[in-house]
PDB file of C-alpha atoms and ligand atoms in Angstrom:
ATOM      1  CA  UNK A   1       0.401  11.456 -13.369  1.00  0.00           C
ATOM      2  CA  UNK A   2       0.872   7.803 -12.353  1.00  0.00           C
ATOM      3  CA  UNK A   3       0.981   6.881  -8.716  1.00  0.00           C
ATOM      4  CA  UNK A   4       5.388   5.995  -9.338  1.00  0.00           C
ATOM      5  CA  UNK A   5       5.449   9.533 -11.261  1.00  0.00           C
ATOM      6  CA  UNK A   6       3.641  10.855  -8.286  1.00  0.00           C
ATOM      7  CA  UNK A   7       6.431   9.399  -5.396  1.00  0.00           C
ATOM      8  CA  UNK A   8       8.906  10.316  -8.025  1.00  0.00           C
ATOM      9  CA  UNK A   9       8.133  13.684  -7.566  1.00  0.00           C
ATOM     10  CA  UNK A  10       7.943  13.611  -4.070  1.00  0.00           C
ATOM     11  CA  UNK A  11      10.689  12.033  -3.533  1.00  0.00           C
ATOM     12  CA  UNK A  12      12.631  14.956  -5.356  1.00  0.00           C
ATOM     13  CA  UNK A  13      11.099  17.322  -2.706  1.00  0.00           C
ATOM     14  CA  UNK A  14      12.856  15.655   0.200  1.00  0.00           C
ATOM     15  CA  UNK A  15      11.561  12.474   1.596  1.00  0.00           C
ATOM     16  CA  UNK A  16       7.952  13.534   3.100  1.00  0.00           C
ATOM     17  CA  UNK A  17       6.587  11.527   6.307  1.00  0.00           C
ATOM     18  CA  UNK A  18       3.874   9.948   4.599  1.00  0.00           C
ATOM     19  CA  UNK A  19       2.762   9.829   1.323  1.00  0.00           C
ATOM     20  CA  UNK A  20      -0.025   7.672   0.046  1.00  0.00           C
ATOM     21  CA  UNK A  21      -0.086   7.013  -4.147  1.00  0.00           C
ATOM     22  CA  UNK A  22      -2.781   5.431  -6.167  1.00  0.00           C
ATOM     23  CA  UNK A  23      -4.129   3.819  -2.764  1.00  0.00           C
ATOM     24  CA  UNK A  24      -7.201   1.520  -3.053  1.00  0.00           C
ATOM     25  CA  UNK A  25      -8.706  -0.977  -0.823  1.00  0.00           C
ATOM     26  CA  UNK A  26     -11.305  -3.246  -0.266  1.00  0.00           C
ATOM     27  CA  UNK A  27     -13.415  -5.384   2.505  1.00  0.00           C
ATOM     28  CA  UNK A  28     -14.838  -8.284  -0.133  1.00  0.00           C
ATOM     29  CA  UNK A  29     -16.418  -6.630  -2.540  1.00  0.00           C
ATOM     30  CA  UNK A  30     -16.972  -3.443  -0.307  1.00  0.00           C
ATOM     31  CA  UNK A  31     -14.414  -0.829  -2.467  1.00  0.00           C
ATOM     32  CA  UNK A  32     -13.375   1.335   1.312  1.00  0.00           C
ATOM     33  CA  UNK A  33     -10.370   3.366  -0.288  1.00  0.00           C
ATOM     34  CA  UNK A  34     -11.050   4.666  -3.732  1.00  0.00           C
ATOM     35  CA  UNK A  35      -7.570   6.261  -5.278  1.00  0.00           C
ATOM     36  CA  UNK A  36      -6.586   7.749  -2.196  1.00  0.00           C
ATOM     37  CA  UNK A  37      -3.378  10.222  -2.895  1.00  0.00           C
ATOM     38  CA  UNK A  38      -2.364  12.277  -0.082  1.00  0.00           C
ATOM     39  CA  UNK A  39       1.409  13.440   1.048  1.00  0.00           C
ATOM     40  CA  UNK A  40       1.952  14.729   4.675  1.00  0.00           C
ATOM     41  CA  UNK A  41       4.954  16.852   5.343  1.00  0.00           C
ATOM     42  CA  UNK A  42       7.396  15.955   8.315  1.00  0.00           C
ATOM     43  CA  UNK A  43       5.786  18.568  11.107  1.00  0.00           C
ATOM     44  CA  UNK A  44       2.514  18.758   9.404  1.00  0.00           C
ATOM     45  CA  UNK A  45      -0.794  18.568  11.214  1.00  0.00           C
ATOM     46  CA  UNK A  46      -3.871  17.144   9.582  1.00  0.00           C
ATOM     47  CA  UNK A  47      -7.181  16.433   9.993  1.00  0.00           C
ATOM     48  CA  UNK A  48      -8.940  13.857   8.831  1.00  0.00           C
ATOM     49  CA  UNK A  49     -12.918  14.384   8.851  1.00  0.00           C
ATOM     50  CA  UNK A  50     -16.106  12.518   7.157  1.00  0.00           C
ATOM     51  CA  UNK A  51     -19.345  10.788   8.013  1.00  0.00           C
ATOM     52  CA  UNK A  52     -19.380   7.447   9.542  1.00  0.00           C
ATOM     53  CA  UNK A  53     -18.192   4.560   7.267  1.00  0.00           C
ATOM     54  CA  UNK A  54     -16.514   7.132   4.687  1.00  0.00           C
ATOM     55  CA  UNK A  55     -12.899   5.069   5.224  1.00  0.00           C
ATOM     56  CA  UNK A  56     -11.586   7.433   7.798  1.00  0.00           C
ATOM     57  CA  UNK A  57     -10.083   4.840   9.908  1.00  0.00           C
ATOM     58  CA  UNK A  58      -9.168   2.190   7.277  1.00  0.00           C
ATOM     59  CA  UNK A  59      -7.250   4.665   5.893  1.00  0.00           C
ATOM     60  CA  UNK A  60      -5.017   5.258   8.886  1.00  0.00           C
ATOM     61  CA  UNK A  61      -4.939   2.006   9.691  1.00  0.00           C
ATOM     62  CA  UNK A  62      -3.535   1.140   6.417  1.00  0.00           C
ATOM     63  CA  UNK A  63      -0.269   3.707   7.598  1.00  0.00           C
ATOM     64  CA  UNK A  64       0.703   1.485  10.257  1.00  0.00           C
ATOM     65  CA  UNK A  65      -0.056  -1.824   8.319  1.00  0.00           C
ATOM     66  CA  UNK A  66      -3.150  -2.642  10.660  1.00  0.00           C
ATOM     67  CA  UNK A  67      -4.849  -3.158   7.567  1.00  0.00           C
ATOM     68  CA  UNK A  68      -3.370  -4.003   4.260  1.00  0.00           C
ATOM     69  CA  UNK A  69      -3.937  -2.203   1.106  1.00  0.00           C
ATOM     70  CA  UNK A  70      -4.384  -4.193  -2.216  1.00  0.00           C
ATOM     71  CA  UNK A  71      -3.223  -1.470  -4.916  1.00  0.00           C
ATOM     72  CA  UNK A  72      -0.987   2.199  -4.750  1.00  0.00           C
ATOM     73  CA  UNK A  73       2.130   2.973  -2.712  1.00  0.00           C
ATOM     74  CA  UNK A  74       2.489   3.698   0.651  1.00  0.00           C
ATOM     75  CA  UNK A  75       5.593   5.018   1.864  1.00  0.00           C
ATOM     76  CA  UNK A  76       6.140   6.243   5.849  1.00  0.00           C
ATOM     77  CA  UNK A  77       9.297   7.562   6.853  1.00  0.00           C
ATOM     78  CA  UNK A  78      10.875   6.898   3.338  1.00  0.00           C
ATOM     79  CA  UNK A  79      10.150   3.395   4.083  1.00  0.00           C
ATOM     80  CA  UNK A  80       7.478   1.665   1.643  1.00  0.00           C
ATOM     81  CA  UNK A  81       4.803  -0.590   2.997  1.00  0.00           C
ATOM     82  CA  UNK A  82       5.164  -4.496   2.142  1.00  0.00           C
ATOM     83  CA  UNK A  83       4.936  -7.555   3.084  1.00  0.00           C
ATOM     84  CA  UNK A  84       8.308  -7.696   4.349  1.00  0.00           C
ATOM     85  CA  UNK A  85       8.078  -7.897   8.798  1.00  0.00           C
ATOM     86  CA  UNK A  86      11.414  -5.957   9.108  1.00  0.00           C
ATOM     87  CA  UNK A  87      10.374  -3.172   7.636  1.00  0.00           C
ATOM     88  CA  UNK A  88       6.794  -3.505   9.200  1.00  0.00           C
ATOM     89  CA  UNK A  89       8.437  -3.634  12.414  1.00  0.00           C
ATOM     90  CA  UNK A  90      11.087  -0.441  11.467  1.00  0.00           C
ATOM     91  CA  UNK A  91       7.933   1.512  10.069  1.00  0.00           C
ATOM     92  CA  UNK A  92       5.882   0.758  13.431  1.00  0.00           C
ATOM     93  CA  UNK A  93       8.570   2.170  16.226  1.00  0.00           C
ATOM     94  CA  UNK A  94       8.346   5.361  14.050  1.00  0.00           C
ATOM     95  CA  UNK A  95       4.501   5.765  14.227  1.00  0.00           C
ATOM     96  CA  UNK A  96       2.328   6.378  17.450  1.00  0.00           C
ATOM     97  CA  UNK A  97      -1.015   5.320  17.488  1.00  0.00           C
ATOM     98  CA  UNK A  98      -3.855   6.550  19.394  1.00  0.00           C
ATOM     99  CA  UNK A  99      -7.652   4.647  19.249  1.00  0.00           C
ATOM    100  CA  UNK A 100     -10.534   5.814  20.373  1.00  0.00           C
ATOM    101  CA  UNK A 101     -10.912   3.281  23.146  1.00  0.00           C
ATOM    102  CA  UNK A 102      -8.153   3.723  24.910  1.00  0.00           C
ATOM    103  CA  UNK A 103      -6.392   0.054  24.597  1.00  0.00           C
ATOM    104  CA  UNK A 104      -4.524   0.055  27.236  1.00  0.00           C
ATOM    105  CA  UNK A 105      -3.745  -3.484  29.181  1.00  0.00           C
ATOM    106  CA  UNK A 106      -5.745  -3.435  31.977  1.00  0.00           C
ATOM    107  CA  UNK A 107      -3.565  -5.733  34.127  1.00  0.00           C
ATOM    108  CA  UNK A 108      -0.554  -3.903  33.636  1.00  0.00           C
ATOM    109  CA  UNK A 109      -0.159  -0.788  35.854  1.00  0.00           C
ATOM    110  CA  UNK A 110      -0.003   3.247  34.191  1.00  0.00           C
ATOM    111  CA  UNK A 111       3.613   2.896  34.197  1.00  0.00           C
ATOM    112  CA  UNK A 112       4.253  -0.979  32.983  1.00  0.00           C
ATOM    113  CA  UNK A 113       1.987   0.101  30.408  1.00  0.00           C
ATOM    114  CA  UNK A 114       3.851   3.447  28.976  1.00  0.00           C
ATOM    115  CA  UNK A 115       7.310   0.697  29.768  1.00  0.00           C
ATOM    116  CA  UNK A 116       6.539  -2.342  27.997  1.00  0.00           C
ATOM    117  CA  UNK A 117       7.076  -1.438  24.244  1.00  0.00           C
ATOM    118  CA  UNK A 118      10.291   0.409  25.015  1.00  0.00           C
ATOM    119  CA  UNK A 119      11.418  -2.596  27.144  1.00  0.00           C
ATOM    120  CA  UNK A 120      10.882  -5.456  24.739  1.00  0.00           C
ATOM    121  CA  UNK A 121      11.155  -3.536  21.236  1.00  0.00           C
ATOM    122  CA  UNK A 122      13.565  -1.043  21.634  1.00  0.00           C
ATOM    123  CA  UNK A 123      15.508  -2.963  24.208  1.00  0.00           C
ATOM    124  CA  UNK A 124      15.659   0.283  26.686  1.00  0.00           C
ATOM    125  CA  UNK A 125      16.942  -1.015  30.148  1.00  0.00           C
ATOM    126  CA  UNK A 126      14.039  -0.868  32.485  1.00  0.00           C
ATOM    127  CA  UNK A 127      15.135   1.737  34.784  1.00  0.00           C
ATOM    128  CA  UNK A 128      15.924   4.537  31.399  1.00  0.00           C
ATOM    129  CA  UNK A 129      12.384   3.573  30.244  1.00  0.00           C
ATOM    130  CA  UNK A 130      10.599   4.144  33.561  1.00  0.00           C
ATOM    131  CA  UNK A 131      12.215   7.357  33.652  1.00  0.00           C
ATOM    132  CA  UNK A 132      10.956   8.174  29.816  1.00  0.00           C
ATOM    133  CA  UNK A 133       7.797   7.171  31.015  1.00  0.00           C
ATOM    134  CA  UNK A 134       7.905   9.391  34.140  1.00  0.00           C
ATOM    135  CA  UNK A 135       8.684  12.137  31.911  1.00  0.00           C
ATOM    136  CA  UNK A 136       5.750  11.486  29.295  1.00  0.00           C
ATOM    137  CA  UNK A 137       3.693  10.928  32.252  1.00  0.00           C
ATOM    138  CA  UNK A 138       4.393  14.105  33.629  1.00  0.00           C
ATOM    139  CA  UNK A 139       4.104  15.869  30.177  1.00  0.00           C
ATOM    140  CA  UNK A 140       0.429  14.479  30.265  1.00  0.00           C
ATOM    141  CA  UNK A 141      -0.268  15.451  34.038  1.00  0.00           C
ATOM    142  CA  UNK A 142      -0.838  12.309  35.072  1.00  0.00           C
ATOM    143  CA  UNK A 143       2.653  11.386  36.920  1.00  0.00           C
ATOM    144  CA  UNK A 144       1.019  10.653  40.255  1.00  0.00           C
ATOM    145  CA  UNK A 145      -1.230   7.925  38.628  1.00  0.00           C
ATOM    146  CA  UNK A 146       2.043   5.601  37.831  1.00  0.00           C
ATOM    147  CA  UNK A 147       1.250   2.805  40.097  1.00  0.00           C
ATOM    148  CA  UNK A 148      -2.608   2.536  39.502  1.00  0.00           C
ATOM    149  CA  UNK A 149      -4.064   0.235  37.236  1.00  0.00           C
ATOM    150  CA  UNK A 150      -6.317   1.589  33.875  1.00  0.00           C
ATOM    151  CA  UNK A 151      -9.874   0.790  34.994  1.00  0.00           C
ATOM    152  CA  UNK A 152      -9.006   2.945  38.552  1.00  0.00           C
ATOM    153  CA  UNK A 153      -8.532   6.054  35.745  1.00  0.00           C
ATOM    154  CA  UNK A 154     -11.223   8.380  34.245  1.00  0.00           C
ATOM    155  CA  UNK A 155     -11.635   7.964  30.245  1.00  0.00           C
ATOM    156  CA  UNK A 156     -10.025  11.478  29.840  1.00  0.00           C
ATOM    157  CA  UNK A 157      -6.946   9.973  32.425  1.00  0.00           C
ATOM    158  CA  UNK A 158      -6.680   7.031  30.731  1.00  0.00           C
ATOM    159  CA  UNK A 159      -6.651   8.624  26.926  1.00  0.00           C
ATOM    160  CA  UNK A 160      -3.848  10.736  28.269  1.00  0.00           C
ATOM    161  CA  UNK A 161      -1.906   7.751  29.746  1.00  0.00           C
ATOM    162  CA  UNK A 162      -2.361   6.253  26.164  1.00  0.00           C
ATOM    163  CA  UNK A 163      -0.628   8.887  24.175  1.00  0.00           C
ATOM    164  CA  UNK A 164       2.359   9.019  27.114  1.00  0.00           C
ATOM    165  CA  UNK A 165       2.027   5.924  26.152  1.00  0.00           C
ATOM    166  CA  UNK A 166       2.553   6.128  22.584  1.00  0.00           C
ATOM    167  CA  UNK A 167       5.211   9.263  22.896  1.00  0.00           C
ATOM    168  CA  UNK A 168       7.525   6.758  24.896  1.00  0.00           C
ATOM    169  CA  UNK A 169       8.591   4.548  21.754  1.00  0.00           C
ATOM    170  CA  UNK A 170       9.822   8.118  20.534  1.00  0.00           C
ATOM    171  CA  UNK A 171       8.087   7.965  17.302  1.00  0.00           C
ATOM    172  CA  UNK A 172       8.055  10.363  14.274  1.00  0.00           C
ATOM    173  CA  UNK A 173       4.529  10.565  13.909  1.00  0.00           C
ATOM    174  CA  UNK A 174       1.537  10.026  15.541  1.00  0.00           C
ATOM    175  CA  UNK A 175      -1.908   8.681  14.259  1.00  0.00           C
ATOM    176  CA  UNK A 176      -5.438   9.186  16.225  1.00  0.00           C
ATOM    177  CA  UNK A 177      -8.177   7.830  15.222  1.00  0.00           C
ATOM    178  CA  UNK A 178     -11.390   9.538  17.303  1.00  0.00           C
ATOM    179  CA  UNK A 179      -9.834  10.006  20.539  1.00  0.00           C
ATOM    180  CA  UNK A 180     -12.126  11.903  21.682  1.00  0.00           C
ATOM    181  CA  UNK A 181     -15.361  10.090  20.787  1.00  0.00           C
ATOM    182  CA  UNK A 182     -15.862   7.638  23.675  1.00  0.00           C
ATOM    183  CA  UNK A 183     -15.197  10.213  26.100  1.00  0.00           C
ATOM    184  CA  UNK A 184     -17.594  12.331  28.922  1.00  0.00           C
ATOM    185  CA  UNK A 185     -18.250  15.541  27.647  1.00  0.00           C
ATOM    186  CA  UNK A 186     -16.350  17.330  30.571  1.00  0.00           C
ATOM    187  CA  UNK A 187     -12.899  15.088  29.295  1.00  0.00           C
ATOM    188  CA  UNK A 188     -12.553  15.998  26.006  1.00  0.00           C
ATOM    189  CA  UNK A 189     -10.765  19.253  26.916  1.00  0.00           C
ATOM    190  CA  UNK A 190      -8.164  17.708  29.128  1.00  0.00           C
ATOM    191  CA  UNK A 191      -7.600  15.376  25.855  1.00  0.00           C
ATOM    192  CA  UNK A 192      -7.983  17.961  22.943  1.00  0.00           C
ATOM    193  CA  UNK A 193      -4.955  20.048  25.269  1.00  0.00           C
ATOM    194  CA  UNK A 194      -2.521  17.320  25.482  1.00  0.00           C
ATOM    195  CA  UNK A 195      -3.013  16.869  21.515  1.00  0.00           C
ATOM    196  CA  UNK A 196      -2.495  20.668  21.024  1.00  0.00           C
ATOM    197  CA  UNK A 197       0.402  20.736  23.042  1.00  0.00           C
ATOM    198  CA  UNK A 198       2.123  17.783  21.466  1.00  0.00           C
ATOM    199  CA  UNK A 199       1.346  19.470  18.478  1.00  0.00           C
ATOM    200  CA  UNK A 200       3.064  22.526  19.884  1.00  0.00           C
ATOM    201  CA  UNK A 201       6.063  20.722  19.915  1.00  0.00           C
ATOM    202  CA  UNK A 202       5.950  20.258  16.189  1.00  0.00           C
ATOM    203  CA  UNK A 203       5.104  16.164  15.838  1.00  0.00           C
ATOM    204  CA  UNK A 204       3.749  15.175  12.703  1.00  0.00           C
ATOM    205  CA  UNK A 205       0.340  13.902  13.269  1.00  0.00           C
ATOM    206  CA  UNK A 206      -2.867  12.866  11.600  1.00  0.00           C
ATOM    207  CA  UNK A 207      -6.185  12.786  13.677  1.00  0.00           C
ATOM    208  CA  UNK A 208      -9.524  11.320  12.905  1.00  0.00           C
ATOM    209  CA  UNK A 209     -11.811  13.645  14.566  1.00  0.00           C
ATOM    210  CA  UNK A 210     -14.987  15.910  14.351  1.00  0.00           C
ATOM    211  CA  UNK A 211     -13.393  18.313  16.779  1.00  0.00           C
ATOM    212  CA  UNK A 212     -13.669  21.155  14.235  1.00  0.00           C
ATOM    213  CA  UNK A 213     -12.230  23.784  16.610  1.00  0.00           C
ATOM    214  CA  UNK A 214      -9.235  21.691  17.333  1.00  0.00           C
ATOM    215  CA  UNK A 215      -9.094  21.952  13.773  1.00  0.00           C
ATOM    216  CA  UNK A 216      -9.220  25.285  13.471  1.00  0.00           C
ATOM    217  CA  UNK A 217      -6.523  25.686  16.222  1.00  0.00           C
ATOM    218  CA  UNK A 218      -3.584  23.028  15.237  1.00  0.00           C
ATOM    219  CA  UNK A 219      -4.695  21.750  11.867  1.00  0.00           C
ATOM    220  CA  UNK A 220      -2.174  22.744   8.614  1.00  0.00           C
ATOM    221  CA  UNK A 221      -4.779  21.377   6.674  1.00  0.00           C
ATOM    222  CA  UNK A 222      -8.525  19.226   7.101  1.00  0.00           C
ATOM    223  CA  UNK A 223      -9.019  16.408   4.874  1.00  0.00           C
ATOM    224  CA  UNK A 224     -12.724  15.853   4.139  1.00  0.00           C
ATOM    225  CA  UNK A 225     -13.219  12.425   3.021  1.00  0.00           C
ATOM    226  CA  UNK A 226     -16.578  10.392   1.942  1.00  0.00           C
ATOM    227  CA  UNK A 227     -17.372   7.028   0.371  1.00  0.00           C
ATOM    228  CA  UNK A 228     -13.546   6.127   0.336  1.00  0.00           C
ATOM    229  CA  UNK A 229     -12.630   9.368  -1.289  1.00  0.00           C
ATOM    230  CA  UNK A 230     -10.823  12.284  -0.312  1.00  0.00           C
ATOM    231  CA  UNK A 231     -13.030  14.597  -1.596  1.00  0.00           C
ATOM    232  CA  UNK A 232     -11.832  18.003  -0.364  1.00  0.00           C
ATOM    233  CA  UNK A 233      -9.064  19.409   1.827  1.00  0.00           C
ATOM    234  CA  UNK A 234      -7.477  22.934   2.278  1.00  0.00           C
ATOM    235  CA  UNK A 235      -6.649  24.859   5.478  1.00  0.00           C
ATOM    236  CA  UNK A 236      -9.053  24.774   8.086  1.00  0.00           C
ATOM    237  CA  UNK A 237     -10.469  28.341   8.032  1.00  0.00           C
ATOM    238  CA  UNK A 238     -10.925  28.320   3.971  1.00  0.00           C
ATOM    239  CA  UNK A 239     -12.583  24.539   3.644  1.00  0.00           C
ATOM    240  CA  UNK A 240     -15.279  25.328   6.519  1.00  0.00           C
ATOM    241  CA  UNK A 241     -15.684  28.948   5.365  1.00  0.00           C
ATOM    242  CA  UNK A 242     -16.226  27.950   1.794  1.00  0.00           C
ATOM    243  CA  UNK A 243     -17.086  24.326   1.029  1.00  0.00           C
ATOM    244  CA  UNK A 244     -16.958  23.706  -2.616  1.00  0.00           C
ATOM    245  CA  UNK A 245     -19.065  20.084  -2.610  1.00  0.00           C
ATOM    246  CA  UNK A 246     -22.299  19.698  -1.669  1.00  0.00           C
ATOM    247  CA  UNK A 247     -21.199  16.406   0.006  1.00  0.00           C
ATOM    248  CA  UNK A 248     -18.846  18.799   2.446  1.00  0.00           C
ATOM    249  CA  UNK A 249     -21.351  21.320   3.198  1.00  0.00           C
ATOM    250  CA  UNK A 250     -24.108  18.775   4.168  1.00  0.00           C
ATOM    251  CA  UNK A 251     -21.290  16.951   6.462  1.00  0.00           C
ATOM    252  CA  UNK A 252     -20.557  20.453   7.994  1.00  0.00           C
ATOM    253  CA  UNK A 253     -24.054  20.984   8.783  1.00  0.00           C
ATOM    254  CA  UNK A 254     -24.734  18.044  10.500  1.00  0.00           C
ATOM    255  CA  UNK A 255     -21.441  19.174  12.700  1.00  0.00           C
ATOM    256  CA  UNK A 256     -21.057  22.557  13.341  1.00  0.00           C
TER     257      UNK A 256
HETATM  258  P1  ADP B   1     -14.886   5.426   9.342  1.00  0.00           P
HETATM  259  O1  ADP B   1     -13.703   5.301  10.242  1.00  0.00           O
HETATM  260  O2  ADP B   1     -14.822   6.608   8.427  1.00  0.00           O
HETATM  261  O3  ADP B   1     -16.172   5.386  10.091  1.00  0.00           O
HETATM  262  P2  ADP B   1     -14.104   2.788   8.446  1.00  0.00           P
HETATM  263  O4  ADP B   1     -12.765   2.947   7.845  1.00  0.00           O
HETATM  264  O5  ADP B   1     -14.168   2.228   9.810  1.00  0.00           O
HETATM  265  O6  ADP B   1     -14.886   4.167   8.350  1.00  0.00           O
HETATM  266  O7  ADP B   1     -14.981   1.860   7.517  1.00  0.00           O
HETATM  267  C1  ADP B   1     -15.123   2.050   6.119  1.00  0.00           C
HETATM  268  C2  ADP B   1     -16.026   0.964   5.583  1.00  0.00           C
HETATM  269  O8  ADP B   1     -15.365  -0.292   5.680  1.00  0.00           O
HETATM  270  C3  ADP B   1     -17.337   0.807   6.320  1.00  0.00           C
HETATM  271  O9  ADP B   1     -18.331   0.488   5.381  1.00  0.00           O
HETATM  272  C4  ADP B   1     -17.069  -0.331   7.262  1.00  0.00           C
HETATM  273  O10 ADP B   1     -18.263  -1.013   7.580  1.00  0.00           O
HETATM  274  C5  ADP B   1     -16.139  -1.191   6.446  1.00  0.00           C
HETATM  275  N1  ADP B   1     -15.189  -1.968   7.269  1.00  0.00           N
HETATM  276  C6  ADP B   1     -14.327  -1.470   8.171  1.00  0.00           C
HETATM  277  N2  ADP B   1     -13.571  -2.442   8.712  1.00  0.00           N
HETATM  278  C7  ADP B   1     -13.961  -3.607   8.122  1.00  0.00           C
HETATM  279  C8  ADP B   1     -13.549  -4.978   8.229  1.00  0.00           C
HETATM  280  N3  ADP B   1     -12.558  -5.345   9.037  1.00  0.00           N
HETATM  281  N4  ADP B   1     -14.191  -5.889   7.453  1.00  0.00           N
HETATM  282  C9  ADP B   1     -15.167  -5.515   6.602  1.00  0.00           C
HETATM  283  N5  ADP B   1     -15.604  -4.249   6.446  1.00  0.00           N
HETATM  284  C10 ADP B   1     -15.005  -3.301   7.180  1.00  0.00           C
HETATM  285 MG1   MG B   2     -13.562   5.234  12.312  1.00  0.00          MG
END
């Protein structure tokens, strides 16, 4: 099937939240996203898993147009990616994005920080966005750290404070890439449980991580990917339990 005959079909199933056709990319001459197809339902949970360097976070970078992509479809929210900043900038207030290091602006207090996107791109009057942010902040259990600045947070605080963050532009879907990776040991947990419960609430979300039993407990389905490729994904329980590559089973030794 062709990548159009792919969206095609798709598109006949109701308009998914992402859906990625006949995707390849490239740093130089470095080929990082090899025919990359992969359709995520509105609601859907998945994991995205791999070694280091296998594309991971190209290739959700690519959904929010961080990076471009030179060949294949990409298509968010109905919306397909191009060139064109309108839709860039439609596609963007509809998808959250998490990083590993945190990102937040350090000069701007917990609370200008979670304000400033709804402010100046959704045009929320201040006072309404403070009091989204209050509630997101809350949400997080971090509402009595509104007036601090970031670097007076912990990592764990501060990765929290970035996903209120994120959850106060109201988007449709959220993307983390490794949010757990830079973190203390003892502040993972506090992080893994604010992604579980927003995933309780039924967002659609992909996450980069190697947090296999936050897999297990909110993933619809792990995506194993390597050199660029997806190479494997199912439901968390079957892929682990019975990896059909030899590329997956020596990634889920080196991780489990
Ligand atoms: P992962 O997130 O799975 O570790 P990445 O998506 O970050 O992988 O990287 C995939 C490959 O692309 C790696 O070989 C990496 O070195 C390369 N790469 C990533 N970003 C860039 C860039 N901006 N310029 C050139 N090469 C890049
Ligand atoms: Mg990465």
């Amino acid at each position: 099937m062709s990548a159009a005959e792919t969206v095609a079909s798709s598109v006949r199933k109701g308009v998914p939240a992402i859906t990625l056709a006949g995707v390849n990319k490239w740093f130089g001459a470095l080929h990082v996203l090899r025919d990359v197809n992969l359709e995520v339902a509105m609601g859907e949970r998945v994991v995205v898993c791999g070694p280091s360097g296998s594309g991971k976070s190209t290739l959700i970078r690519c959904i929010n147009r961080l990076e471009e992509h030179q060949e294949g479809q990409i298509i968010v929210d109905g919306k397909e990616l191009s060139n064109d900043i309108r839709s860039l900038d439609a596609i963007r207030r509809e998808v959250g994005m998490v990083f590993q290091s945190f990102n937040l602006f350090p000069h701007l207090t917990i609370l200008e920080n979670c304000t400033l996107a709804p402010i100046w791109v959704r045009k929320m009057p201040k006072k309404e966005a403070e009091a989204l942010a209050m509630e997101y902040l809350e949400r997080v259990r971090i509402p009595e750290q509104a007036g601090k600045y970031p670097g007076q947070l912990s990592g764990g605080q501060q990765q929290r404070v970035a996903i209120a963050r994120a959850l106060c532009m109201k988007p449709k879907i959220m993307l983390f890439d490794e949010p757990t990776s830079a973190l203390d040991p003892e502040m993972i947990k506090e992080v893994l449980d604010t992604m579980v419960m927003l995933a309780e609430t039924g967002m659609t979300m992909i996450c980069v991580t190697h947090e296999m039993g936050f897999a297990r407990t909110v993933a619809d389905r792990v995506v194993f990917m390597d050199r660029g490729e997806i190479v494997e994904q199912g439901v968390p329980e079957e892929l682990f339990a019975n990896p059909r590559t030899d590329r997956l089973k020596t990634f889920l030794s080196q991780i489990l």
